[in-house]
Amino acid sequence: MQSLSFLDFAVIAAYLIGTLGLGLYIGSKIKTGSDYFLAGRKLPWWAIGMSLVATDIGAVDIVGTGGAAHQHGLAVANFEWIGCVPAMIIAAFVFIPFFWRSGVTTIPEYMERRFNVAVRSALAICWIIFMACNLGIMLLASAKMMHVHLGMTVNACIYLTAFLVGIYTISGG
């Protein structure tokens, strides 16, 4: 495999620095959970809904679907177009307005209002477990790619990615 050139590294570094700078700038304006999750309710519900859809489609989906299509054939992509995308769009235009009008910031918050704190806690615990597994897969996938292109150990790539993404996320990105 051909190694990356200086220009490749410069473009990657500029992208990471620009993204981190944007995250820090936007993060300086965030004061509440509503600011973080819902842009302070300053955007219309449909913009928040479409942001949710866009946030849910990431590199893991694109690379994973491409890899599955390579291994099993293009029919694998039908899952995305027939199953996931329509469901996300329906969710964005049906459920988001409902939650928006209820005044909640998160789904667990809604579950507490609708049922009780035990249901909210159970949902939050399930979500934390799911996210821990999901983040582990994303960190490993990115580390394997970085290991090939940068020559760093997989563990070092995981730590570097977790550190950079953590700073970006905590700062409001």
GROMACS .gro file of C-alpha atoms in nm:
model
  173
    1MET     CA    1   0.000   0.000   0.000
    2GLN     CA    2   0.130   0.344  -0.090
    3SER     CA    3   0.204   0.568   0.207
    4LEU     CA    4   0.054   0.911   0.246
    5SER     CA    5   0.246   1.210   0.112
    6PHE     CA    6   0.327   1.530   0.299
    7LEU     CA    7   0.038   1.702   0.119
    8ASP     CA    8  -0.201   1.427   0.236
    9PHE     CA    9  -0.089   1.477   0.596
   10ALA     CA   10  -0.117   1.856   0.560
   11VAL     CA   11  -0.476   1.830   0.433
   12ILE     CA   12  -0.570   1.590   0.714
   13ALA     CA   13  -0.406   1.814   0.976
   14ALA     CA   14  -0.576   2.127   0.836
   15TYR     CA   15  -0.913   1.948   0.842
   16LEU     CA   16  -0.866   1.829   1.201
   17ILE     CA   17  -0.746   2.170   1.321
   18GLY     CA   18  -1.032   2.347   1.140
   19THR     CA   19  -1.290   2.104   1.278
   20LEU     CA   20  -1.153   2.136   1.631
   21GLY     CA   21  -1.145   2.516   1.601
   22LEU     CA   22  -1.505   2.522   1.482
   23GLY     CA   23  -1.606   2.291   1.769
   24LEU     CA   24  -1.432   2.515   2.024
   25TYR     CA   25  -1.593   2.827   1.878
   26ILE     CA   26  -1.943   2.679   1.876
   27GLY     CA   27  -1.885   2.520   2.217
   28SER     CA   28  -1.811   2.859   2.369
   29LYS     CA   29  -2.171   2.960   2.294
   30ILE     CA   30  -2.327   2.652   2.457
   31LYS     CA   31  -2.463   2.713   2.806
   32THR     CA   32  -2.738   2.450   2.855
   33GLY     CA   33  -2.833   2.100   2.748
   34SER     CA   34  -3.094   2.251   2.520
   35ASP     CA   35  -2.821   2.457   2.353
   36TYR     CA   36  -2.615   2.142   2.299
   37PHE     CA   37  -2.886   1.905   2.179
   38LEU     CA   38  -3.140   2.141   2.020
   39ALA     CA   39  -2.941   2.454   1.924
   40GLY     CA   40  -3.116   2.640   2.205
   41ARG     CA   41  -3.449   2.579   2.030
   42LYS     CA   42  -3.357   2.860   1.789
   43LEU     CA   43  -3.390   2.639   1.481
   44PRO     CA   44  -3.722   2.499   1.355
   45TRP     CA   45  -3.808   2.140   1.445
   46TRP     CA   46  -3.750   2.016   1.089
   47ALA     CA   47  -3.389   2.144   1.092
   48ILE     CA   48  -3.325   1.960   1.419
   49GLY     CA   49  -3.490   1.648   1.273
   50MET     CA   50  -3.279   1.655   0.959
   51SER     CA   51  -2.969   1.718   1.171
   52LEU     CA   52  -3.057   1.404   1.365
   53VAL     CA   53  -3.084   1.206   1.040
   54ALA     CA   54  -2.753   1.346   0.911
   55THR     CA   55  -2.581   1.274   1.243
   56ASP     CA   56  -2.697   0.913   1.232
   57ILE     CA   57  -2.540   0.851   0.890
   58GLY     CA   58  -2.165   0.841   0.928
   59ALA     CA   59  -1.845   0.695   0.792
   60VAL     CA   60  -1.909   0.361   0.963
   61ASP     CA   61  -2.235   0.325   0.768
   62ILE     CA   62  -2.076   0.424   0.439
   63VAL     CA   63  -1.764   0.208   0.479
   64GLY     CA   64  -1.961  -0.079   0.633
   65THR     CA   65  -2.219  -0.083   0.354
   66GLY     CA   66  -1.942  -0.066   0.094
   67GLY     CA   67  -1.759  -0.355   0.260
   68ALA     CA   68  -2.076  -0.563   0.288
   69ALA     CA   69  -2.160  -0.491  -0.077
   70HIS     CA   70  -1.810  -0.600  -0.179
   71GLN     CA   71  -1.843  -0.922   0.018
   72HIS     CA   72  -2.210  -1.011  -0.048
   73GLY     CA   73  -2.318  -0.803  -0.349
   74LEU     CA   74  -2.497  -0.474  -0.399
   75ALA     CA   75  -2.827  -0.610  -0.271
   76VAL     CA   76  -2.695  -0.534   0.080
   77ALA     CA   77  -2.737  -0.162   0.008
   78ASN     CA   78  -3.113  -0.214  -0.022
   79PHE     CA   79  -3.129  -0.231   0.357
   80GLU     CA   80  -3.012   0.131   0.376
   81TRP     CA   81  -3.241   0.265   0.104
   82ILE     CA   82  -3.549   0.056   0.178
   83GLY     CA   83  -3.524   0.022   0.556
   84CYS     CA   84  -3.313   0.286   0.726
   85VAL     CA   85  -3.342   0.605   0.524
   86PRO     CA   86  -3.725   0.611   0.499
   87ALA     CA   87  -3.755   0.523   0.868
   88MET     CA   88  -3.520   0.806   0.967
   89ILE     CA   89  -3.705   1.057   0.750
   90ILE     CA   90  -4.041   0.947   0.891
   91ALA     CA   91  -3.899   0.974   1.243
   92ALA     CA   92  -3.764   1.320   1.168
   93PHE     CA   93  -4.098   1.449   1.041
   94VAL     CA   94  -4.338   1.258   1.270
   95PHE     CA   95  -4.168   1.204   1.605
   96ILE     CA   96  -3.942   1.509   1.627
   97PRO     CA   97  -4.235   1.757   1.610
   98PHE     CA   98  -4.409   1.559   1.884
   99PHE     CA   99  -4.104   1.569   2.113
  100TRP     CA  100  -4.041   1.933   2.018
  101ARG     CA  101  -4.390   2.036   2.132
  102SER     CA  102  -4.356   1.840   2.457
  103GLY     CA  103  -4.058   2.058   2.554
  104VAL     CA  104  -3.816   1.774   2.630
  105THR     CA  105  -3.450   1.767   2.535
  106THR     CA  106  -3.389   1.391   2.531
  107ILE     CA  107  -3.592   1.073   2.488
  108PRO     CA  108  -3.511   0.955   2.844
  109GLU     CA  109  -3.649   1.287   2.971
  110TYR     CA  110  -3.972   1.221   2.782
  111MET     CA  111  -3.990   0.867   2.925
  112GLU     CA  112  -3.963   1.006   3.278
  113ARG     CA  113  -4.245   1.252   3.214
  114ARG     CA  114  -4.462   0.985   3.052
  115PHE     CA  115  -4.387   0.702   3.297
  116ASN     CA  116  -4.141   0.745   3.586
  117VAL     CA  117  -3.775   0.785   3.677
  118ALA     CA  118  -3.719   0.406   3.678
  119VAL     CA  119  -3.815   0.383   3.310
  120ARG     CA  120  -3.592   0.681   3.231
  121SER     CA  121  -3.301   0.521   3.416
  122ALA     CA  122  -3.350   0.183   3.247
  123LEU     CA  123  -3.357   0.346   2.903
  124ALA     CA  124  -3.051   0.556   2.984
  125ILE     CA  125  -2.856   0.248   3.101
  126CYS     CA  126  -2.951   0.055   2.786
  127TRP     CA  127  -2.846   0.352   2.573
  128ILE     CA  128  -2.511   0.387   2.753
  129ILE     CA  129  -2.436   0.017   2.695
  130PHE     CA  130  -2.532   0.047   2.327
  131MET     CA  131  -2.320   0.359   2.281
  132ALA     CA  132  -2.019   0.202   2.455
  133CYS     CA  133  -2.033  -0.094   2.217
  134ASN     CA  134  -2.094   0.131   1.916
  135LEU     CA  135  -1.808   0.365   2.008
  136GLY     CA  136  -1.578   0.068   2.056
  137ILE     CA  137  -1.653  -0.052   1.704
  138MET     CA  138  -1.601   0.297   1.559
  139LEU     CA  139  -1.273   0.345   1.744
  140LEU     CA  140  -1.142   0.006   1.632
  141ALA     CA  141  -1.247   0.063   1.269
  142SER     CA  142  -1.081   0.404   1.255
  143ALA     CA  143  -0.771   0.269   1.432
  144LYS     CA  144  -0.729  -0.010   1.178
  145MET     CA  145  -0.744   0.242   0.893
  146MET     CA  146  -0.502   0.478   1.070
  147HIS     CA  147  -0.266   0.189   1.151
  148VAL     CA  148  -0.235   0.104   0.780
  149HIS     CA  149  -0.186   0.463   0.665
  150LEU     CA  150   0.010   0.614   0.954
  151GLY     CA  151   0.208   0.314   1.074
  152MET     CA  152   0.109   0.373   1.437
  153THR     CA  153   0.002   0.087   1.663
  154VAL     CA  154  -0.371   0.014   1.676
  155ASN     CA  155  -0.380   0.105   2.047
  156ALA     CA  156  -0.209   0.439   1.985
  157CYS     CA  157  -0.460   0.513   1.708
  158ILE     CA  158  -0.750   0.430   1.940
  159TYR     CA  159  -0.614   0.661   2.213
  160LEU     CA  160  -0.546   0.942   1.965
  161THR     CA  161  -0.890   0.917   1.806
  162ALA     CA  162  -1.068   0.897   2.143
  163PHE     CA  163  -0.871   1.200   2.267
  164LEU     CA  164  -0.941   1.417   1.962
  165VAL     CA  165  -1.307   1.318   1.931
  166GLY     CA  166  -1.352   1.360   2.308
  167ILE     CA  167  -1.215   1.714   2.302
  168TYR     CA  168  -1.430   1.802   2.001
  169THR     CA  169  -1.746   1.654   2.156
  170ILE     CA  170  -1.696   1.803   2.502
  171SER     CA  171  -1.627   2.144   2.352
  172GLY     CA  172  -1.963   2.139   2.178
  173GLY     CA  173  -1.883   2.002   1.834
   0.00000   0.00000   0.00000
